[in-house]
PDB file of C-alpha atoms in Angstrom:
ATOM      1  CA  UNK A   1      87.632 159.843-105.567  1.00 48.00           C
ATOM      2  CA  UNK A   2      85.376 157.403-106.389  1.00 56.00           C
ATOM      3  CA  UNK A   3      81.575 157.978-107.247  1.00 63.00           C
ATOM      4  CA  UNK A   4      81.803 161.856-106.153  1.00 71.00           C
ATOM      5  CA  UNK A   5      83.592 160.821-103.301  1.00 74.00           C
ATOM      6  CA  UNK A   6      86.795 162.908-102.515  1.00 74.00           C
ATOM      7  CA  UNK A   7      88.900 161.282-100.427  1.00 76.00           C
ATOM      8  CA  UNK A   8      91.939 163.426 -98.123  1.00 75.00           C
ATOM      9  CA  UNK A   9      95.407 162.524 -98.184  1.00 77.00           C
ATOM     10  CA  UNK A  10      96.228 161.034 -94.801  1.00 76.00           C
ATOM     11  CA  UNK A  11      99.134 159.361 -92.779  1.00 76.00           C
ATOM     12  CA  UNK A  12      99.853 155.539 -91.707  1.00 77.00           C
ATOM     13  CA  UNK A  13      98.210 154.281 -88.612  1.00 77.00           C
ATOM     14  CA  UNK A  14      95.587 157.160 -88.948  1.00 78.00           C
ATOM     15  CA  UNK A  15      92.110 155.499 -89.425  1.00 78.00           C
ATOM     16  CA  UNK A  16      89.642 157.712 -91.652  1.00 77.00           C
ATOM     17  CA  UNK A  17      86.337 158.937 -91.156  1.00 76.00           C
ATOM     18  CA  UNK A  18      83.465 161.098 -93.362  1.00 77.00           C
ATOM     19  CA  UNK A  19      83.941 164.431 -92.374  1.00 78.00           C
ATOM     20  CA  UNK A  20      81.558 165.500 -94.748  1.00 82.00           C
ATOM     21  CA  UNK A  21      78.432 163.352 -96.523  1.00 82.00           C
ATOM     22  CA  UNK A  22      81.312 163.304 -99.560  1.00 81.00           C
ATOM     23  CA  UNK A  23      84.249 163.552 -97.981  1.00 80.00           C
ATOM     24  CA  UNK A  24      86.914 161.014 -95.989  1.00 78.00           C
ATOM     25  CA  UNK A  25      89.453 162.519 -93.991  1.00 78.00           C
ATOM     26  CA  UNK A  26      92.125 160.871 -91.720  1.00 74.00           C
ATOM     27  CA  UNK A  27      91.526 161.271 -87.779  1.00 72.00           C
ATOM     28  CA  UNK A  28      94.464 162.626 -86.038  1.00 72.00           C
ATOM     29  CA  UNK A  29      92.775 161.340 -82.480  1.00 78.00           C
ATOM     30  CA  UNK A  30      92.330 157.775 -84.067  1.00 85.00           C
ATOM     31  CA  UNK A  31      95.455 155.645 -84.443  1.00 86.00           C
ATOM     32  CA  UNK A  32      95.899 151.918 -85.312  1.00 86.00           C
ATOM     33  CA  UNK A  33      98.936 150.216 -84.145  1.00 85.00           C
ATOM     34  CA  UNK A  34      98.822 146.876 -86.903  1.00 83.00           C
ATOM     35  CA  UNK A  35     102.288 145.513 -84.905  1.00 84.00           C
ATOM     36  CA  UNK A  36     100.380 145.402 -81.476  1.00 85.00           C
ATOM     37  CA  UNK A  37      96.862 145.287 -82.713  1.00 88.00           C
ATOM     38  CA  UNK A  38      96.218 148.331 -80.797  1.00 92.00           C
ATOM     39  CA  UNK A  39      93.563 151.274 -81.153  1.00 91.00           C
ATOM     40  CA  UNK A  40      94.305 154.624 -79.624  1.00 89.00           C
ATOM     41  CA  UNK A  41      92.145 157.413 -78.968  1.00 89.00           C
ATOM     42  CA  UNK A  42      93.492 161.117 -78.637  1.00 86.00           C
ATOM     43  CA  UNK A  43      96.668 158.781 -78.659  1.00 86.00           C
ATOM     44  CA  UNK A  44      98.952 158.672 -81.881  1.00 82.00           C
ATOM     45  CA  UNK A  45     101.184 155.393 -79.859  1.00 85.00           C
ATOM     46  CA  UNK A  46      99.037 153.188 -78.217  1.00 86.00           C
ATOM     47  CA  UNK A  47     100.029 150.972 -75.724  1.00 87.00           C
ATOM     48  CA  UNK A  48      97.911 147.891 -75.047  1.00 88.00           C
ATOM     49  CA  UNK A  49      95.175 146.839 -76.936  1.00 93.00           C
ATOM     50  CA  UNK A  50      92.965 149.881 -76.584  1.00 92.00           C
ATOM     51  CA  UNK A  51      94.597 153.192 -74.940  1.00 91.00           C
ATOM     52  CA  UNK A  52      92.369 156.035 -73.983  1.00 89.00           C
ATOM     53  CA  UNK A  53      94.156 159.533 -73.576  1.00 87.00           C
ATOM     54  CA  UNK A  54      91.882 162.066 -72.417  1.00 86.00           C
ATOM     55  CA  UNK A  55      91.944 165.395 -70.743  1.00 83.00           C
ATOM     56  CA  UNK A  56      87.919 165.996 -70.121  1.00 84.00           C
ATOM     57  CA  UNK A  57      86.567 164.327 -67.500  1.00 85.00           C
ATOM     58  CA  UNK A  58      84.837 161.608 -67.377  1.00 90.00           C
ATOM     59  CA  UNK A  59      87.386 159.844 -69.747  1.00 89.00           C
ATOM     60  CA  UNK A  60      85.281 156.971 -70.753  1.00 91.00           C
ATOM     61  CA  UNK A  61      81.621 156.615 -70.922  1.00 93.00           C
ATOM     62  CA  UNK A  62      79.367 152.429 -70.991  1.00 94.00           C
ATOM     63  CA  UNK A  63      75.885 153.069 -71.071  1.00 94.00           C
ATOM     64  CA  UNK A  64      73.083 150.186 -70.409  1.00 93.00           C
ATOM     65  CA  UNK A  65      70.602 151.650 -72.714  1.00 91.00           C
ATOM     66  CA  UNK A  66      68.302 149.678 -70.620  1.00 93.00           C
ATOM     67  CA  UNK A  67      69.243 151.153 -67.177  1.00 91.00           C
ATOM     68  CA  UNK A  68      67.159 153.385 -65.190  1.00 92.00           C
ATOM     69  CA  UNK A  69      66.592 157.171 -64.585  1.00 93.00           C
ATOM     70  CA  UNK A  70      70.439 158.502 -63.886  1.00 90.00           C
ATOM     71  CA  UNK A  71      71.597 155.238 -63.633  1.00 89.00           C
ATOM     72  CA  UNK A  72      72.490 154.229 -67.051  1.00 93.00           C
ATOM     73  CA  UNK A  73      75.745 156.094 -67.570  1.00 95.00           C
ATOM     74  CA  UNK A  74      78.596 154.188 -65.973  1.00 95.00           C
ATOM     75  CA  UNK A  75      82.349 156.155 -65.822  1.00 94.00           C
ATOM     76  CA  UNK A  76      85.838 155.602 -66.001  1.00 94.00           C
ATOM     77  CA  UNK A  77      88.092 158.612 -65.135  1.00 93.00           C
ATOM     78  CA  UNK A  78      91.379 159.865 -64.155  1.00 90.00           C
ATOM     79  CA  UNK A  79      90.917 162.551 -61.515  1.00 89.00           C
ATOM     80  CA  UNK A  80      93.184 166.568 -61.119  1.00 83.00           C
ATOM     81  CA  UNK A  81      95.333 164.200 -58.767  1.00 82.00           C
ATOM     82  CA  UNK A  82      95.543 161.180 -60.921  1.00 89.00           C
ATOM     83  CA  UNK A  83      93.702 158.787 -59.104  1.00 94.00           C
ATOM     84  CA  UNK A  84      91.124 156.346 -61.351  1.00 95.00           C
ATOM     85  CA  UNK A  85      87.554 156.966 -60.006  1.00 95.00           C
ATOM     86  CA  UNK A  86      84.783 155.134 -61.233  1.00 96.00           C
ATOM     87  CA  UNK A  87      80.841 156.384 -60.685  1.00 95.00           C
ATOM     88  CA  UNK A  88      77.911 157.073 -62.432  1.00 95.00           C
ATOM     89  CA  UNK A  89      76.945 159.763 -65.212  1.00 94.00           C
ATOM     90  CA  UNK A  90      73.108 161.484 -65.243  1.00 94.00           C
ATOM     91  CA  UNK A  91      70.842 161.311 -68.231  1.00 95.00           C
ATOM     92  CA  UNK A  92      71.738 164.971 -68.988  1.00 94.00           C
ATOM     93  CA  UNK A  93      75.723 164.149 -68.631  1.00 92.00           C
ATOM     94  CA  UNK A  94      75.296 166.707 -66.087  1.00 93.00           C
ATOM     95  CA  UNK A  95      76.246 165.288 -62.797  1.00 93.00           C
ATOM     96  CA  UNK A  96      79.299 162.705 -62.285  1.00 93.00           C
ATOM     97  CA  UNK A  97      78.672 160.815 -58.761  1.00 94.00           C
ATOM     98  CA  UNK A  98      81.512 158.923 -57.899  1.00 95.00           C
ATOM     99  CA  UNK A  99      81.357 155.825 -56.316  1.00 96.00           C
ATOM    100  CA  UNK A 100      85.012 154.364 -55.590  1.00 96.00           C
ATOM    101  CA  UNK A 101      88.515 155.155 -56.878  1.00 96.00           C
ATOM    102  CA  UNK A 102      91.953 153.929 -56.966  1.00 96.00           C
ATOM    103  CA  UNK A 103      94.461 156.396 -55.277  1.00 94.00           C
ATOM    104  CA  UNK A 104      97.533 157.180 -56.359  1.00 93.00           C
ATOM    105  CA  UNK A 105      98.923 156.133 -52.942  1.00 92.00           C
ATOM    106  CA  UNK A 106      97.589 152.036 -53.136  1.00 93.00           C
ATOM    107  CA  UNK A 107      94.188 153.380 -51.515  1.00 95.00           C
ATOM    108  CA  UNK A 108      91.078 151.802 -52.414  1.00 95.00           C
ATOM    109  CA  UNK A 109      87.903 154.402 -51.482  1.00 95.00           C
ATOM    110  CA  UNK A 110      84.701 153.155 -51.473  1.00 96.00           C
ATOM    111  CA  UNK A 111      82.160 156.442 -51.392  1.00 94.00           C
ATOM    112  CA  UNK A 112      85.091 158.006 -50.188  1.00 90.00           C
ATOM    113  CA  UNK A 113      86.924 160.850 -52.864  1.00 91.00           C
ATOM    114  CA  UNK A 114      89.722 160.702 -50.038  1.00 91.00           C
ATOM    115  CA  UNK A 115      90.453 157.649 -49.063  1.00 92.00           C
ATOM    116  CA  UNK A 116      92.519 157.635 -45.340  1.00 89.00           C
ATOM    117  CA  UNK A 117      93.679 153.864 -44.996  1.00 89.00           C
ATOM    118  CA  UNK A 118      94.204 151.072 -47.657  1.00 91.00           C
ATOM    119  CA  UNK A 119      90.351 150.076 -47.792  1.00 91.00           C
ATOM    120  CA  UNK A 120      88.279 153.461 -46.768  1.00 91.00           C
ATOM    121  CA  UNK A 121      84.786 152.752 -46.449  1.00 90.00           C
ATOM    122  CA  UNK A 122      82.409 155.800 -45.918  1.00 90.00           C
ATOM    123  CA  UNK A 123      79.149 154.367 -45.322  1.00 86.00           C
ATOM    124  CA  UNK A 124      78.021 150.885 -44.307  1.00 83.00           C
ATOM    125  CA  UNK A 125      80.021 147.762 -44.601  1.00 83.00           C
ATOM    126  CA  UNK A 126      79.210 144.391 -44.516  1.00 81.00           C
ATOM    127  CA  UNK A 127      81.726 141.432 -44.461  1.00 79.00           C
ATOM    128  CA  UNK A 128      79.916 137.738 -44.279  1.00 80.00           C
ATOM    129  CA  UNK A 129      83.077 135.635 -43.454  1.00 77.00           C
ATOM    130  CA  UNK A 130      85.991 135.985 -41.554  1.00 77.00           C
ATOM    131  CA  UNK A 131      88.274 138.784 -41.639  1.00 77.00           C
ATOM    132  CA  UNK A 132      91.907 138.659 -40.076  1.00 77.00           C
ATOM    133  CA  UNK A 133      94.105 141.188 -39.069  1.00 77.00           C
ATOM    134  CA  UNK A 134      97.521 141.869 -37.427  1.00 76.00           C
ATOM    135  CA  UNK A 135      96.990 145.381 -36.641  1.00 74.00           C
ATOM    136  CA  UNK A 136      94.056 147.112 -35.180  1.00 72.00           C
ATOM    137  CA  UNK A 137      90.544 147.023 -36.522  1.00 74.00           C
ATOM    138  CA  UNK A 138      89.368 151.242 -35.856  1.00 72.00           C
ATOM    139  CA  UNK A 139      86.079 151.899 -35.571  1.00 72.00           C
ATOM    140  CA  UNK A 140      85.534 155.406 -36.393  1.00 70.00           C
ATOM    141  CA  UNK A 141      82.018 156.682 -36.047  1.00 69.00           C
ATOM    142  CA  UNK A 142      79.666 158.096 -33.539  1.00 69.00           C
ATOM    143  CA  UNK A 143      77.510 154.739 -33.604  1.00 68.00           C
ATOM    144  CA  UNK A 144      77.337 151.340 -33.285  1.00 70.00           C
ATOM    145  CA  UNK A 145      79.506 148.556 -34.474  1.00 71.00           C
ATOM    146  CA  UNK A 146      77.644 145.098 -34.588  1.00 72.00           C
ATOM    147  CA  UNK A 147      80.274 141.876 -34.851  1.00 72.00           C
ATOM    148  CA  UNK A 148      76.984 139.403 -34.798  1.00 71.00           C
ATOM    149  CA  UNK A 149      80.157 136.530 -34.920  1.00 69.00           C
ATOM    150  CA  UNK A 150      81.620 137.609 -31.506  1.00 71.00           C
ATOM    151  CA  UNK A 151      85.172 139.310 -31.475  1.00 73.00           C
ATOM    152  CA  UNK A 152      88.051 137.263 -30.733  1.00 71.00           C
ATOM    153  CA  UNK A 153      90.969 139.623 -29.184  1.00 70.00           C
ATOM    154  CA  UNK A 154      94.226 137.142 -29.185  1.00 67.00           C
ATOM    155  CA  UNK A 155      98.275 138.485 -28.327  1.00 65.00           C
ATOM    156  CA  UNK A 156      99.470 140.643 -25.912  1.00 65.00           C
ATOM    157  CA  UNK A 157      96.833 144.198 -27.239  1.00 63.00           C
ATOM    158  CA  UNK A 158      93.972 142.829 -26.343  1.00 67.00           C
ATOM    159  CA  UNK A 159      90.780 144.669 -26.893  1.00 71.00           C
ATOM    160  CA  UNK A 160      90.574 148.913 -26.279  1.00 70.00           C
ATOM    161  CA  UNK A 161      87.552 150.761 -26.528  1.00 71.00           C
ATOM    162  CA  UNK A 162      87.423 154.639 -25.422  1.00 69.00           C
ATOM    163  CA  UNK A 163      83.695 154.927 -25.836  1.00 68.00           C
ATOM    164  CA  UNK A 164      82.600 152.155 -23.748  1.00 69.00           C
ATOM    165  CA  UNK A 165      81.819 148.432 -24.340  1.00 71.00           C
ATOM    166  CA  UNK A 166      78.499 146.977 -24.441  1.00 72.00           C
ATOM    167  CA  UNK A 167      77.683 143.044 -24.489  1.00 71.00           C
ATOM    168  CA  UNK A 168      74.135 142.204 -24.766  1.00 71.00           C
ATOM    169  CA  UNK A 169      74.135 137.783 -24.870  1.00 70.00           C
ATOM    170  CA  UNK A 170      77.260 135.369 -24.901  1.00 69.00           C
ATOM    171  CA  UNK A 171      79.497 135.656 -21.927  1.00 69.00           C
ATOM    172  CA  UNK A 172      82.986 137.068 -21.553  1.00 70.00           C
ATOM    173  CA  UNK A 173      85.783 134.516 -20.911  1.00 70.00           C
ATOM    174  CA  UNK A 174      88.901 135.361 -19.804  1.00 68.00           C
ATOM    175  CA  UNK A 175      91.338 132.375 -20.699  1.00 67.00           C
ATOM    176  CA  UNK A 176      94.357 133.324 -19.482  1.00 65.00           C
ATOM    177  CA  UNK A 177      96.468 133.972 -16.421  1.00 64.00           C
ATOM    178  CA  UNK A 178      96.480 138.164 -16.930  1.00 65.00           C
ATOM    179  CA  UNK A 179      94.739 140.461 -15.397  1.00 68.00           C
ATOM    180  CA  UNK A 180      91.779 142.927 -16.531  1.00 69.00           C
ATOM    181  CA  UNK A 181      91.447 146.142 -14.748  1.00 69.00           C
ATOM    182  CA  UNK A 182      88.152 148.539 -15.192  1.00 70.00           C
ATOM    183  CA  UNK A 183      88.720 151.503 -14.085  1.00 71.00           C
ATOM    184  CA  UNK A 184      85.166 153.126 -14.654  1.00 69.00           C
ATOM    185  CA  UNK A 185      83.417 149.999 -12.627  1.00 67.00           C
ATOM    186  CA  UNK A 186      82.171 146.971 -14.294  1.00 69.00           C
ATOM    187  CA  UNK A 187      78.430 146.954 -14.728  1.00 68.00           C
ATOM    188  CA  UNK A 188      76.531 143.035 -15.435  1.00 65.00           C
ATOM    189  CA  UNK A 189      73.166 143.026 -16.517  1.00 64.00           C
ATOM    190  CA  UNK A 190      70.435 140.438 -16.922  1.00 59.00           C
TER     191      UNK A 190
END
């Protein structure tokens, strides 16, 4: 090699790197693609313009040098059941704590590992606009729902609650012909 320098045989595609302070080696976990302009990593056939194959978890590390205490590590991972989580790494690369993921099954989890529904939300939401649905709207907690925008209830459902319904302000209108029948009393208070 040149100047002292002692330089491997390698193969195509492989990029090199020092493996010693005199010596350059080809990388079999670095590949370039030159038809695609594509860089793998622990890939030999990339596919797209940068492919990361991994099996250690998390697969792929930014960090905001600039960040806070444990909060400068952000993740990209595939999970044991091949779902892509996303979260945040600890200064010691110690503790992952996920924050959403991507199911396998079209699920979207937000603090949820396991999301139940489409969009699973454990914790507090907040939605500032309007949000339509043709299907029920489940409230499933042991608290309070606020809907500081009113509820509108329109078709042939209706409106079901099986822990009781409180209204504190407004008025209810009824602006149809039907019926409404309250089995447990109905209770009006100033």
């Amino acid at each position: 090699g040149a100047a002292g320098v002692t330089i491997n045989t390698g193969q195509a595609n492989r990029l090199a790197f020092y493996s010693a302070n005199d010596v350059v080696s080809q990388s079999g976990f670095l590949a370039m693609s030159t038809a695609s302009s594509s860089l793998g990593i622990g890939t030999s056939t990339p596919y797209g313009v940068l492919n990361v194959a991994a099996t250690n978890t998390p697969n792929l590390v930014f960090t905001n040098p600039l960040g806070t205490v444990n909060a400068k590590h952000f993740y990209a991972s595939t999970t044991f059941g091949n779902d892509l989580a996303f979260g945040i790494v600890s200064d010691n690369f110690n503790t992952l704590t996920e924050l959403f993921r991507f199911s396998t099954t079209t699920r979207f989890g937000i603090g949820s590992t396991s999301p139940a529904a489409t969009l699973s939300v454990n914790g507090t939401a907040l939605i500032s606009g309007s949000a339509t649905t043709t299907g029920p709207i489940y409230v499933l907690s042991t608290g309070t729902s606020t809907f500081q925008g009113g509820v509108s209830a329109t078709g042939t459902a209706g409106m079901a609650s099986q822990g009781g319904l409180t209204i504190t302000g407004g008025s209810i209108r009824l602006a149809s012909g039907a019926t409404s029948t309250f089995n447990g009393g109905l209770s009006v208070s100033a």
